[in-house]
Short mmCIF file of C-alpha atoms and ligand atoms in Angstrom, two decimals:
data_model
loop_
_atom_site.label_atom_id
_atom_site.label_comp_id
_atom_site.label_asym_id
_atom_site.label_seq_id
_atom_site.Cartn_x
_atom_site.Cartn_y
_atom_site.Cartn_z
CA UNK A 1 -112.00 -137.45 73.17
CA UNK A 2 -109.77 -133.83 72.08
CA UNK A 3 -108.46 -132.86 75.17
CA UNK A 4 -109.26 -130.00 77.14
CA UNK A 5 -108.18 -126.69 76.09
CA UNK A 6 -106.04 -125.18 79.11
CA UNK A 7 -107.86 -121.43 78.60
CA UNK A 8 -111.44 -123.32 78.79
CA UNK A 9 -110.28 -125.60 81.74
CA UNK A 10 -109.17 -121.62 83.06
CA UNK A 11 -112.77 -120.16 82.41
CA UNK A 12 -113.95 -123.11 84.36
CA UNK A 13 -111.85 -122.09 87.67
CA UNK A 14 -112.78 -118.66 87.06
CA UNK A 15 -116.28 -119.07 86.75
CA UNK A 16 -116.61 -121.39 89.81
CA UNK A 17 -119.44 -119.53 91.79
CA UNK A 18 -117.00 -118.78 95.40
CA UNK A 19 -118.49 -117.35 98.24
CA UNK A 20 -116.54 -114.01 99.56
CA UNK A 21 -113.85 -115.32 102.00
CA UNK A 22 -114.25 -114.62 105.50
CA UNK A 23 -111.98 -111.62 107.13
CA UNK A 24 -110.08 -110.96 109.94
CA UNK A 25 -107.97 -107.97 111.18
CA UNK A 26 -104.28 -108.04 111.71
CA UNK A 27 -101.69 -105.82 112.74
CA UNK A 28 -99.66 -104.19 110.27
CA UNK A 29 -96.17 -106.32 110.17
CA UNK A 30 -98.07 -109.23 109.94
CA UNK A 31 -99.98 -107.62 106.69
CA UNK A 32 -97.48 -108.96 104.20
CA UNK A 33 -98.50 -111.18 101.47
CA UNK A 34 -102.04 -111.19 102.93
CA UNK A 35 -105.19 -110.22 100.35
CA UNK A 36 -106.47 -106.86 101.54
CA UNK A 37 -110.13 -107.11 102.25
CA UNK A 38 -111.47 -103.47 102.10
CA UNK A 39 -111.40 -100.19 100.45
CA UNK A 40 -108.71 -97.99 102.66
CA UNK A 41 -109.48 -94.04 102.13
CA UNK A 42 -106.98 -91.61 103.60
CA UNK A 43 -107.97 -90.73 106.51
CA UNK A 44 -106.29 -86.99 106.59
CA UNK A 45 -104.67 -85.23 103.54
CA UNK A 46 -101.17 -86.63 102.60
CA UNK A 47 -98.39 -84.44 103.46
CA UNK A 48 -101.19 -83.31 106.18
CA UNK A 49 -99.28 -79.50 106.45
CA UNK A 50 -97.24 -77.73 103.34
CA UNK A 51 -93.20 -78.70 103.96
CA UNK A 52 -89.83 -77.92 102.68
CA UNK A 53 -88.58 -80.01 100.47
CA UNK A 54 -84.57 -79.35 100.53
CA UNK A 55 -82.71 -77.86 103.56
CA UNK A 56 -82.57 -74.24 102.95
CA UNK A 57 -84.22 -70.95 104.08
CA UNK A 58 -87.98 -70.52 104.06
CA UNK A 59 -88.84 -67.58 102.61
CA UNK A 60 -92.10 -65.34 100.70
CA UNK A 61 -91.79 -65.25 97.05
CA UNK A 62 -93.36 -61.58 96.85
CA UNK A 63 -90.05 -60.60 99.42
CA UNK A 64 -87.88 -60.95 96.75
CA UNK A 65 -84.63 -60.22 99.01
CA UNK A 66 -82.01 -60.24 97.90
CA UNK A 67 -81.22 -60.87 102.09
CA UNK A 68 -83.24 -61.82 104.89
CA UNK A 69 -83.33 -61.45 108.48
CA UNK A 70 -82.99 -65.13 110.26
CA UNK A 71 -85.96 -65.13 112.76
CA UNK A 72 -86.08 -68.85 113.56
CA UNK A 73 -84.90 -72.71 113.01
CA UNK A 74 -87.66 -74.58 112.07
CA UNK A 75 -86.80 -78.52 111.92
CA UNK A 76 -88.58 -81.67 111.07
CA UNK A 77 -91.20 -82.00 113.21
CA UNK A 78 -91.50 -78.73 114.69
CA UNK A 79 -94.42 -76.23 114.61
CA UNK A 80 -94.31 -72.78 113.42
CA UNK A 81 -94.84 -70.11 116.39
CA UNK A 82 -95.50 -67.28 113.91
CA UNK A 83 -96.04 -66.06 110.81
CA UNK A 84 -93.21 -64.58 108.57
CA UNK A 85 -92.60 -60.34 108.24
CA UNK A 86 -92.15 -59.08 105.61
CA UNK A 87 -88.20 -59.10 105.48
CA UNK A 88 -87.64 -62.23 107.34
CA UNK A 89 -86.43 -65.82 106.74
CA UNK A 90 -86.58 -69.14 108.50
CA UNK A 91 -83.81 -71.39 108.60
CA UNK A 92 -86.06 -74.62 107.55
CA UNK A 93 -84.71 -78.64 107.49
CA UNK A 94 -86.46 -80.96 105.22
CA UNK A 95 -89.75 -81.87 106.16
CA UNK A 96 -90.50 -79.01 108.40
CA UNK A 97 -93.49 -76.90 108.29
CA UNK A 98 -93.34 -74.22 106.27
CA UNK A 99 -94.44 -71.41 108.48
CA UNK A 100 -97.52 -69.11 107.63
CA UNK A 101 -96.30 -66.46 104.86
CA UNK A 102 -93.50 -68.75 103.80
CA UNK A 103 -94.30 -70.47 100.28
CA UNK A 104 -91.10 -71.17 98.51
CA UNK A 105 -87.63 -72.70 100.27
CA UNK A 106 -84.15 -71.27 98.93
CA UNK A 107 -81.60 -73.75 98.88
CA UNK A 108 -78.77 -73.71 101.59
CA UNK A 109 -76.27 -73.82 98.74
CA UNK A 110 -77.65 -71.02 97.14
CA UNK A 111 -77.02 -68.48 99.91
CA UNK A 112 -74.81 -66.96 102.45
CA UNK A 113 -75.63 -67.33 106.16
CA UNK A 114 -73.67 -64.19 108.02
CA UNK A 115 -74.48 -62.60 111.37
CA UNK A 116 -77.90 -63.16 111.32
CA UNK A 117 -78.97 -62.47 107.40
CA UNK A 118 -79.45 -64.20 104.66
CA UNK A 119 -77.76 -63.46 101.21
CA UNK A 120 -79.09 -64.84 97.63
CA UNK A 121 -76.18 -65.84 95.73
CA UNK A 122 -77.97 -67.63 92.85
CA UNK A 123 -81.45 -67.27 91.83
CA UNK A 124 -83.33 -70.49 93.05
CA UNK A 125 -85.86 -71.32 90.44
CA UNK A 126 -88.36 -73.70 92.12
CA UNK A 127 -90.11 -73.31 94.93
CA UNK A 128 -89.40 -76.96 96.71
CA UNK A 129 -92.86 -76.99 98.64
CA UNK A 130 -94.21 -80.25 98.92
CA UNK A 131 -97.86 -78.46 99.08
CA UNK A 132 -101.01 -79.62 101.87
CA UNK A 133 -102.56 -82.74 99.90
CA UNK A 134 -99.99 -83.13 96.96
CA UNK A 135 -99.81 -87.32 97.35
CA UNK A 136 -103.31 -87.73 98.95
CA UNK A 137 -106.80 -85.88 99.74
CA UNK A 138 -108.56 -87.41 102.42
CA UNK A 139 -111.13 -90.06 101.68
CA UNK A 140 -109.10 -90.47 98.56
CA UNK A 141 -108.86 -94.07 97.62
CA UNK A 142 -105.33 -95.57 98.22
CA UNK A 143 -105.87 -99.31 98.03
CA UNK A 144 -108.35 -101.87 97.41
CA UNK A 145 -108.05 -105.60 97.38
CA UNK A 146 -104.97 -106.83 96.69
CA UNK A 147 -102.54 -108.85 97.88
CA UNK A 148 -100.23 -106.85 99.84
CA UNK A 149 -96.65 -106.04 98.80
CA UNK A 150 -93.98 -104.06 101.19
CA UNK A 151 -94.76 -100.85 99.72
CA UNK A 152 -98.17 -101.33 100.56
CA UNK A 153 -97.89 -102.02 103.89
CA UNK A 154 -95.30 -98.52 103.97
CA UNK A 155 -98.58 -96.85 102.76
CA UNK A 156 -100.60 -98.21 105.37
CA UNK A 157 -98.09 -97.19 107.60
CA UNK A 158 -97.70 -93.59 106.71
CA UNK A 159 -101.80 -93.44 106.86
CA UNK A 160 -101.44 -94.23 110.53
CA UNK A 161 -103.05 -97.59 110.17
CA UNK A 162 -102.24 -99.96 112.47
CA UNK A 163 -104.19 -102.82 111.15
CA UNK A 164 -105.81 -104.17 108.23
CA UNK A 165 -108.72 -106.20 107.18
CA UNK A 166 -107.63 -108.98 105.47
CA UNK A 167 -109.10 -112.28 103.79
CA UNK A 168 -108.48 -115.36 105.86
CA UNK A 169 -105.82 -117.36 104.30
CA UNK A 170 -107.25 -120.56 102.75
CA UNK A 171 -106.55 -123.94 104.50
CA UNK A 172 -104.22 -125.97 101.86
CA UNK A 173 -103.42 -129.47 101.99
CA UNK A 174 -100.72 -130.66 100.16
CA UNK A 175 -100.20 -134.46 99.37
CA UNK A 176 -97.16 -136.56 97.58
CA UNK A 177 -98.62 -139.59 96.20
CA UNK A 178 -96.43 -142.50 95.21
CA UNK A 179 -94.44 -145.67 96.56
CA UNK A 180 -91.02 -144.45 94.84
CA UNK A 181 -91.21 -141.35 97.11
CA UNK A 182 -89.05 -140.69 100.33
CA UNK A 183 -88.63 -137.08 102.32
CA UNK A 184 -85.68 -134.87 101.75
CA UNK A 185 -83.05 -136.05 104.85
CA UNK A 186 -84.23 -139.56 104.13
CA UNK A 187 -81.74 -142.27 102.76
CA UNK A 188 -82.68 -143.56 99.63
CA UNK A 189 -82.62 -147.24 98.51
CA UNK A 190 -82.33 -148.07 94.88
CA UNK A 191 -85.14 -147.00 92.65
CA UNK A 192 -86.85 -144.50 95.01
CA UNK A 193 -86.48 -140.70 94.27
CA UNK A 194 -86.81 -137.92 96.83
CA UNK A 195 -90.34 -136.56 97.21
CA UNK A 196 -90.32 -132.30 95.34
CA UNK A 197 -93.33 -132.13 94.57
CA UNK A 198 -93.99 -131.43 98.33
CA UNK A 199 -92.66 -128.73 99.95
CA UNK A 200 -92.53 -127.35 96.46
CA UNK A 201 -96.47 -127.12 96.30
CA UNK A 202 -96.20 -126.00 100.41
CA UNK A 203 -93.97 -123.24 99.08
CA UNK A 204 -96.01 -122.30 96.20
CA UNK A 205 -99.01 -122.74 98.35
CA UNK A 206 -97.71 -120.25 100.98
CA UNK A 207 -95.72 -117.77 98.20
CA UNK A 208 -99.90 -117.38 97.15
CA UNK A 209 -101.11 -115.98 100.32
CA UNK A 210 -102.31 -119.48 101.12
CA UNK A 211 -101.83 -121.69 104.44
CA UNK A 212 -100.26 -124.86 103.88
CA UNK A 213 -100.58 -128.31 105.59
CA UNK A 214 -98.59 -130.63 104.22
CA UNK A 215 -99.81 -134.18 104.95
CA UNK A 216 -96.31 -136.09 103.21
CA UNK A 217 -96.03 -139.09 101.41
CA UNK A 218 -98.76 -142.15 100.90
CA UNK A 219 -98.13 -144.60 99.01
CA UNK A 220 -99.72 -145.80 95.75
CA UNK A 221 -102.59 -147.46 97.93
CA UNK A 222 -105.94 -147.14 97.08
CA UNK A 223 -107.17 -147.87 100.72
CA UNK A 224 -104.24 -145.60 102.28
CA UNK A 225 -104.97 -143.00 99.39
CA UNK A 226 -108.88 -143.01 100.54
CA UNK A 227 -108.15 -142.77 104.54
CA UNK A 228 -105.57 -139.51 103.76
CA UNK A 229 -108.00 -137.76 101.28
CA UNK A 230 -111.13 -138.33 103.35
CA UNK A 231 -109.29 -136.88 106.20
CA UNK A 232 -107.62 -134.10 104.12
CA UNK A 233 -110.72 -133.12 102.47
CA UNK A 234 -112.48 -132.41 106.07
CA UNK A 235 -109.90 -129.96 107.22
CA UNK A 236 -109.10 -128.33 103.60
CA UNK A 237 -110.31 -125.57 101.24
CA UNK A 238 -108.14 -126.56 98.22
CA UNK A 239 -106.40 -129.89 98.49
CA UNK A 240 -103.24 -130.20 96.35
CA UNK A 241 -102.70 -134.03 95.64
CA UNK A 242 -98.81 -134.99 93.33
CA UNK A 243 -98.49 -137.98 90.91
CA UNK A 244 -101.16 -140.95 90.53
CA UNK A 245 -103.07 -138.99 88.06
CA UNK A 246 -102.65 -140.79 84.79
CA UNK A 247 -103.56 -143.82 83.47
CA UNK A 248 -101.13 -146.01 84.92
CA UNK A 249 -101.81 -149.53 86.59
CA UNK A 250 -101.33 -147.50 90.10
CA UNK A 251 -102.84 -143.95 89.66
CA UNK A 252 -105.82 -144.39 92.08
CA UNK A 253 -106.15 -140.76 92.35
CA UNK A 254 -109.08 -140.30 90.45
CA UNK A 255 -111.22 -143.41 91.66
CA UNK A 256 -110.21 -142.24 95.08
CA UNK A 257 -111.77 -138.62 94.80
CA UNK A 258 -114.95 -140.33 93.41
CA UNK A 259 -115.38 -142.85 96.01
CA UNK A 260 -114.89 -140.06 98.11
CA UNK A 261 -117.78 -138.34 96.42
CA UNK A 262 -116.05 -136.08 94.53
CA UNK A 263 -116.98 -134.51 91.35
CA UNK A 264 -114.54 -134.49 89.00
CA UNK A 265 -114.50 -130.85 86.80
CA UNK A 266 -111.80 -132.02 84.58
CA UNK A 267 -109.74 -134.88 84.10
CA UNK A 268 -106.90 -134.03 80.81
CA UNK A 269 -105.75 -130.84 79.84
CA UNK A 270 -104.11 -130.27 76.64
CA UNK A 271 -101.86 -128.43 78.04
CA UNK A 272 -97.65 -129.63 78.07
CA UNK A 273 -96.75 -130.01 80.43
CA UNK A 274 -99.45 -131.36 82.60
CA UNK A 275 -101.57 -133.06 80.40
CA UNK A 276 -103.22 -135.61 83.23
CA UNK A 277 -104.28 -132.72 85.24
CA UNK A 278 -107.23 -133.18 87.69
CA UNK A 279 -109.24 -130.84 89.23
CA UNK A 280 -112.65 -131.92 91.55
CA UNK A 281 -115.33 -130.40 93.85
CA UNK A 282 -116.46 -131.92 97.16
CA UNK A 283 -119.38 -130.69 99.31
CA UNK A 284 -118.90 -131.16 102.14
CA UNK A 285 -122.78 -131.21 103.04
CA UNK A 286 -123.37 -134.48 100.59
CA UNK A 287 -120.26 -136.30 102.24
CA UNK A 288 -121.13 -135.77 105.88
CA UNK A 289 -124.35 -136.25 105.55
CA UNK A 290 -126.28 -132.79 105.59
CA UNK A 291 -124.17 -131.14 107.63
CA UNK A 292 -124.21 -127.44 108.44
CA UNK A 293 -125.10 -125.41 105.27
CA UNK A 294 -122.44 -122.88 105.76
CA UNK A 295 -119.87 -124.87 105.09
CA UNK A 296 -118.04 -124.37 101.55
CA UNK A 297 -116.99 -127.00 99.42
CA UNK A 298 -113.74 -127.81 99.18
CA UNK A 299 -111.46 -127.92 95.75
CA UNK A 300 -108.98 -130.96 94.51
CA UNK A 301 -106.06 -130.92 92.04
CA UNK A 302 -104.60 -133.83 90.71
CA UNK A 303 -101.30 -132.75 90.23
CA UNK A 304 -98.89 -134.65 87.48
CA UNK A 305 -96.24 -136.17 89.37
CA UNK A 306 -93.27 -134.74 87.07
CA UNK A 307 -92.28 -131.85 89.27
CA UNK A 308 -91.89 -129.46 86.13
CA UNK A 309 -95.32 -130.24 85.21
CA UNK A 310 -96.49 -129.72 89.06
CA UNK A 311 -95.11 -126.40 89.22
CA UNK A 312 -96.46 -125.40 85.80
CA UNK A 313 -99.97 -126.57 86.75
CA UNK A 314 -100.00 -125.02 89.83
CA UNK A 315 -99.25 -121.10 88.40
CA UNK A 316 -101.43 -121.66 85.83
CA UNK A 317 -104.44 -123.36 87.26
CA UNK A 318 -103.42 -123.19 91.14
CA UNK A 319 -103.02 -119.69 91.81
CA UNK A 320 -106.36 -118.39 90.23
CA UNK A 321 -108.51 -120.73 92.08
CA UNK A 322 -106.15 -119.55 95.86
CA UNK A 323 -106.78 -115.83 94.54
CA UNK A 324 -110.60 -116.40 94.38
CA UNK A 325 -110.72 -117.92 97.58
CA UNK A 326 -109.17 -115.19 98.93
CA UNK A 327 -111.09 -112.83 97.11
CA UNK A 328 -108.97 -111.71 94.43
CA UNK A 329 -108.57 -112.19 90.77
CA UNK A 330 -105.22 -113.38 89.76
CA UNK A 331 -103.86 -111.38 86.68
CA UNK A 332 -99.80 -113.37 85.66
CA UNK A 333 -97.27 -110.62 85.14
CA UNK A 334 -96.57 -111.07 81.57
CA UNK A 335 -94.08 -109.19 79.04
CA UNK A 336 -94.27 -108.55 75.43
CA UNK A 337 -90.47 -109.38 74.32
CA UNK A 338 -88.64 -110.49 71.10
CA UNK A 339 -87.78 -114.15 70.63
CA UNK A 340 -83.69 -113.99 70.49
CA UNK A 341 -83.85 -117.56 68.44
CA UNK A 342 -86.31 -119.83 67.00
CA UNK A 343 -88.66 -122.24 68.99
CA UNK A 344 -89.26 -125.48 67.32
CA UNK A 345 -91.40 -128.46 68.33
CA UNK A 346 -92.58 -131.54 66.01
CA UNK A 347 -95.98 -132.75 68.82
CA UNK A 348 -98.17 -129.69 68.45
CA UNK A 349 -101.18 -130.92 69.51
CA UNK A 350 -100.92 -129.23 73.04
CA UNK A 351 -100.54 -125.61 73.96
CA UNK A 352 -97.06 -125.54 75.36
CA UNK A 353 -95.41 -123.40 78.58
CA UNK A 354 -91.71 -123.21 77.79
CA UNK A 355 -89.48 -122.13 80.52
CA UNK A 356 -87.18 -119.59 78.48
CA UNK A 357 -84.32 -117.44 80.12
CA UNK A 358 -84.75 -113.51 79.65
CA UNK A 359 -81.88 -111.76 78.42
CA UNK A 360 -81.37 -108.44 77.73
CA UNK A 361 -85.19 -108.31 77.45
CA UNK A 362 -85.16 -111.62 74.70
CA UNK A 363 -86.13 -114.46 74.89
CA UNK A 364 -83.82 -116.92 74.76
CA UNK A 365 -83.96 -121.13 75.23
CA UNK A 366 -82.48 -122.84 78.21
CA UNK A 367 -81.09 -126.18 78.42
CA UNK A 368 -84.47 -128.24 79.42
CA UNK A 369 -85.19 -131.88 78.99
CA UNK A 370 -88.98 -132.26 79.67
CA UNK A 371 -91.15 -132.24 82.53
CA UNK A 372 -88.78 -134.09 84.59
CA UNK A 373 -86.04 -131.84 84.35
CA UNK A 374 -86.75 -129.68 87.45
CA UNK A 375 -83.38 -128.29 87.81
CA UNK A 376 -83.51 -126.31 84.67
CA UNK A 377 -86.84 -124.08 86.19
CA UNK A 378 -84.37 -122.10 88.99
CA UNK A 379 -82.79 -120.64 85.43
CA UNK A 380 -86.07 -119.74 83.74
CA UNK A 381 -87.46 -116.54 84.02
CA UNK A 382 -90.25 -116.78 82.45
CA UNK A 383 -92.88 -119.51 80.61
CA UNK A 384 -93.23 -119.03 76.35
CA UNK A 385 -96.58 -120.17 75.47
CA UNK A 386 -96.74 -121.90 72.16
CA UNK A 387 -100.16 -122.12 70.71
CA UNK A 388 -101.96 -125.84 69.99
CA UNK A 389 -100.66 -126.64 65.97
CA UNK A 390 -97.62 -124.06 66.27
CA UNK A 391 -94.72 -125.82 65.59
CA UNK A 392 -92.41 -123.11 65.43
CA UNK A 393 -92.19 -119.24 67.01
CA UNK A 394 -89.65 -117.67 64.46
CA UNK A 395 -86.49 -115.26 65.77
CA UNK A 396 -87.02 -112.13 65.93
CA UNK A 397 -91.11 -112.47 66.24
CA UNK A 398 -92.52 -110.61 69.62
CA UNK A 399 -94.87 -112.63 71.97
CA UNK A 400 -95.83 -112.20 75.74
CA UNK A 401 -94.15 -114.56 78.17
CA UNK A 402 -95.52 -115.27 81.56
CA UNK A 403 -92.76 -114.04 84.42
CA UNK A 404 -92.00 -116.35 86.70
P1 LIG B 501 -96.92 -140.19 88.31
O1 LIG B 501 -97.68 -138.98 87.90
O2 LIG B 501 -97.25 -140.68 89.66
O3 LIG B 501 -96.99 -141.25 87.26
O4 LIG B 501 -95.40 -139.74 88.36
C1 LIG B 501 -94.74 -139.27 87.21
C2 LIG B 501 -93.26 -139.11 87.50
O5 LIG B 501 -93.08 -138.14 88.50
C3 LIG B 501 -92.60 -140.35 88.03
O6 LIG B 501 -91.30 -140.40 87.50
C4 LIG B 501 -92.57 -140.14 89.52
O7 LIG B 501 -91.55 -140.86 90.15
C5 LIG B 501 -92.36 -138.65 89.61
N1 LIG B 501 -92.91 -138.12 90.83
C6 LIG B 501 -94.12 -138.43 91.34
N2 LIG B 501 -94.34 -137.77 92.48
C7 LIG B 501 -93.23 -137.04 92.73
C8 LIG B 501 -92.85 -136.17 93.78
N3 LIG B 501 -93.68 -135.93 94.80
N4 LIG B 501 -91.65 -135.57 93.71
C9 LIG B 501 -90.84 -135.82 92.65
N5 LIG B 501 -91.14 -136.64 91.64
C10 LIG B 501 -92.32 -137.25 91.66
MG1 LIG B 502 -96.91 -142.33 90.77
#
């Protein structure tokens, strides 16, 4: 059977029919990372009163001077008692109000303060008024859904919000199948390995906006597989399971889900690396037995146990299906750059992600020996995608790599 190509097993994830996550409101500085759930509109105009924009002397630009009588020391924050005469000048700090009659600020370096006036020494040529409205109108739209960055939550700020709507954070369980496995701070006998996969998904999991649970090791058990997935699919949205997905003797992963009643979307991507991917639905209605209709399904991957191939899978196919369920569509920052050296291969069946380094805005290759080679990922910058049958990107040729 031709495998699955990674852009239709994509379409399939994006198409999944996902009901609109619930919401809740949170204050502000805990707003970070979290998937904005409504339209904000500016509330007032943005600045909400004409200021100065440079330190200087506030003055009418139809009272040409050349000197001005100081009449007052407006700084930031204060209000304007009166309007400007003909004659005068304020004394003005950045960010103050420009008082009535004033419309244009003349640099403090540009003058001479003496007893009370104000000379021009050089012409000022701008008018350094940061004018009623310039950044925002209100009811102007400033942000929509989103996942929020820390300049977004400065905007919400200076709008005087002090909470947001946001998309509950989806419940993620994260599971490390395999016998070999042990936990980081654990001593390790001969032939086991130290369990990545892990708290590399939980970090993933939780660098996506989502909520992880991590539920540890199990060992390549069918019956100990079964009792932690029946349990992690009743208190999951997405459940992230590592390793046991191929066709080895002991990769029960994928009779598990299906005794669990799972339905298996895809099984095989032909994607490198990653190619024994898994991804499954479970309602949760069919499983317990009719139970309340509310209740939304829950999603499966079968991660590959390599941990290059877990981390791959997981931006690629991971991410989209945690933006959807928290109401988002997930767009990869990508960049058109110039290939600083040739990419060869001799298997093209697959579409390949590459991790390449960036340099100087090429690409170049990084030292990388397969799916297993996990170290060589905190030096990539970025994936190269190499098409199924391309056996070679040539130097100099320009292609869009996915930014890590
Ligand atoms: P599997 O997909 O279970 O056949 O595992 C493929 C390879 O990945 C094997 O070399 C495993 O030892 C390794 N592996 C499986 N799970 C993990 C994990 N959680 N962390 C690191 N390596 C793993
Ligand atoms: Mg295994």
């Amino acid at each position: 059977m031709p495998l699955l190509h990674p852009d239709k097993a994509l379409a399939l994830i994006e198409g999944l029919t996902i009901e609109p996550p619930r919401s809740e409101r949170v204050p502000l500085d805990q707003a970070l990372g979290r998937a904005l759930a409504e339209e904000v509109l500016a509330p007032e105009d943005s600045p909400p009163f004409p200021k100065a924009a440079m330190d200087g002397f506030a003055v009418s630009s139809g009272d040409p001077g050349p000197s001005w009588r100081l009449a007052a020391t407006l700084a930031a924050g204060d209000a304007p008692v009166r309007a400007l005469a003909r004659g005068e000048c304020v004394k003005i700090m950045t960010g103050a109000m420009m008082p009535p009659g004033a419309d244009k600020v003349i640099r403090v370096e540009y003058t001479r303060e003496q007893d009370g006036v104000v000379t021009l020494l050089t012409a000022e040529p701008y008018a350094n008024v940061i004018p009623r409205g310039e950044n925002l109108h209100r009811g102007d739209r400033v942000l929509g859904p989103r996942v929020l960055a820390p300049q977004d939550v400065g905007v919400l700020a200076s709008l005087g919000l002090a909470e947001v709507r946001v998309a509950l954070q989806p419940q993620v369980g994260v599971l490390a199948t395999g016998s070999e496995l042990r936990n980081p701070g654990e001593p390790l006998e001969p032939g086991q390995i130290y369990n990545s996969n892990g708290l590399q998904a939980c970090a993933q999991v939780r660098a996506a906006g989502g909520r992880a649970r991590y539920y540890g090791i199990v060992r390549d058990d069918p019956s100990a597989l079964r009792q932690a997935v029946d349990r992690a699919l009743q208190e999951c949205d997405l459940l992230l399971l590592s390793g046991g997905v191929s066709m080895g003797e002991l990769d029960f992963v994928p009779g598990v889900l299906r005794d669990c009643g799972a339905e298996i979307l895809f099984h095989k991507v032909g994607i490198k690396p990653g190619k024994p991917t898994l991804f499954a639905r479970w309602e949760r209605s069919s499983a317990a037995g009719g139970g309340e209709p509310s209740l939304r399904p829950a999603y499966v991957f079968g991660l590959p146990g390599n941990p290059v191939s877990a981390f791959v899978i997981f931006e690629v196919f991971v991410r989209p299906l945690l933006s959807r369920l928290q109401g988002l569509r997930y767009a990869p920052h990508t960049a058109r750059a110039r290939l600083a050296e040739s990419f060869r291969r001799r298997d093209a069946e697959r579409v390949e992600l590459r991790p390449v380094r960036l340099e100087r805005g090429e690409v170049r290759a990084l030292e990388f020996h397969g799916s297993a080679h996990l170290n060589a990922l905190s030096g990539a910058d970025a994936l190269l995608r190499m098409e199924a049958g391309v056996r070679l990107l040539e130097e100099g040729s320009w292609t869009d790599v996915r930014l890590l």
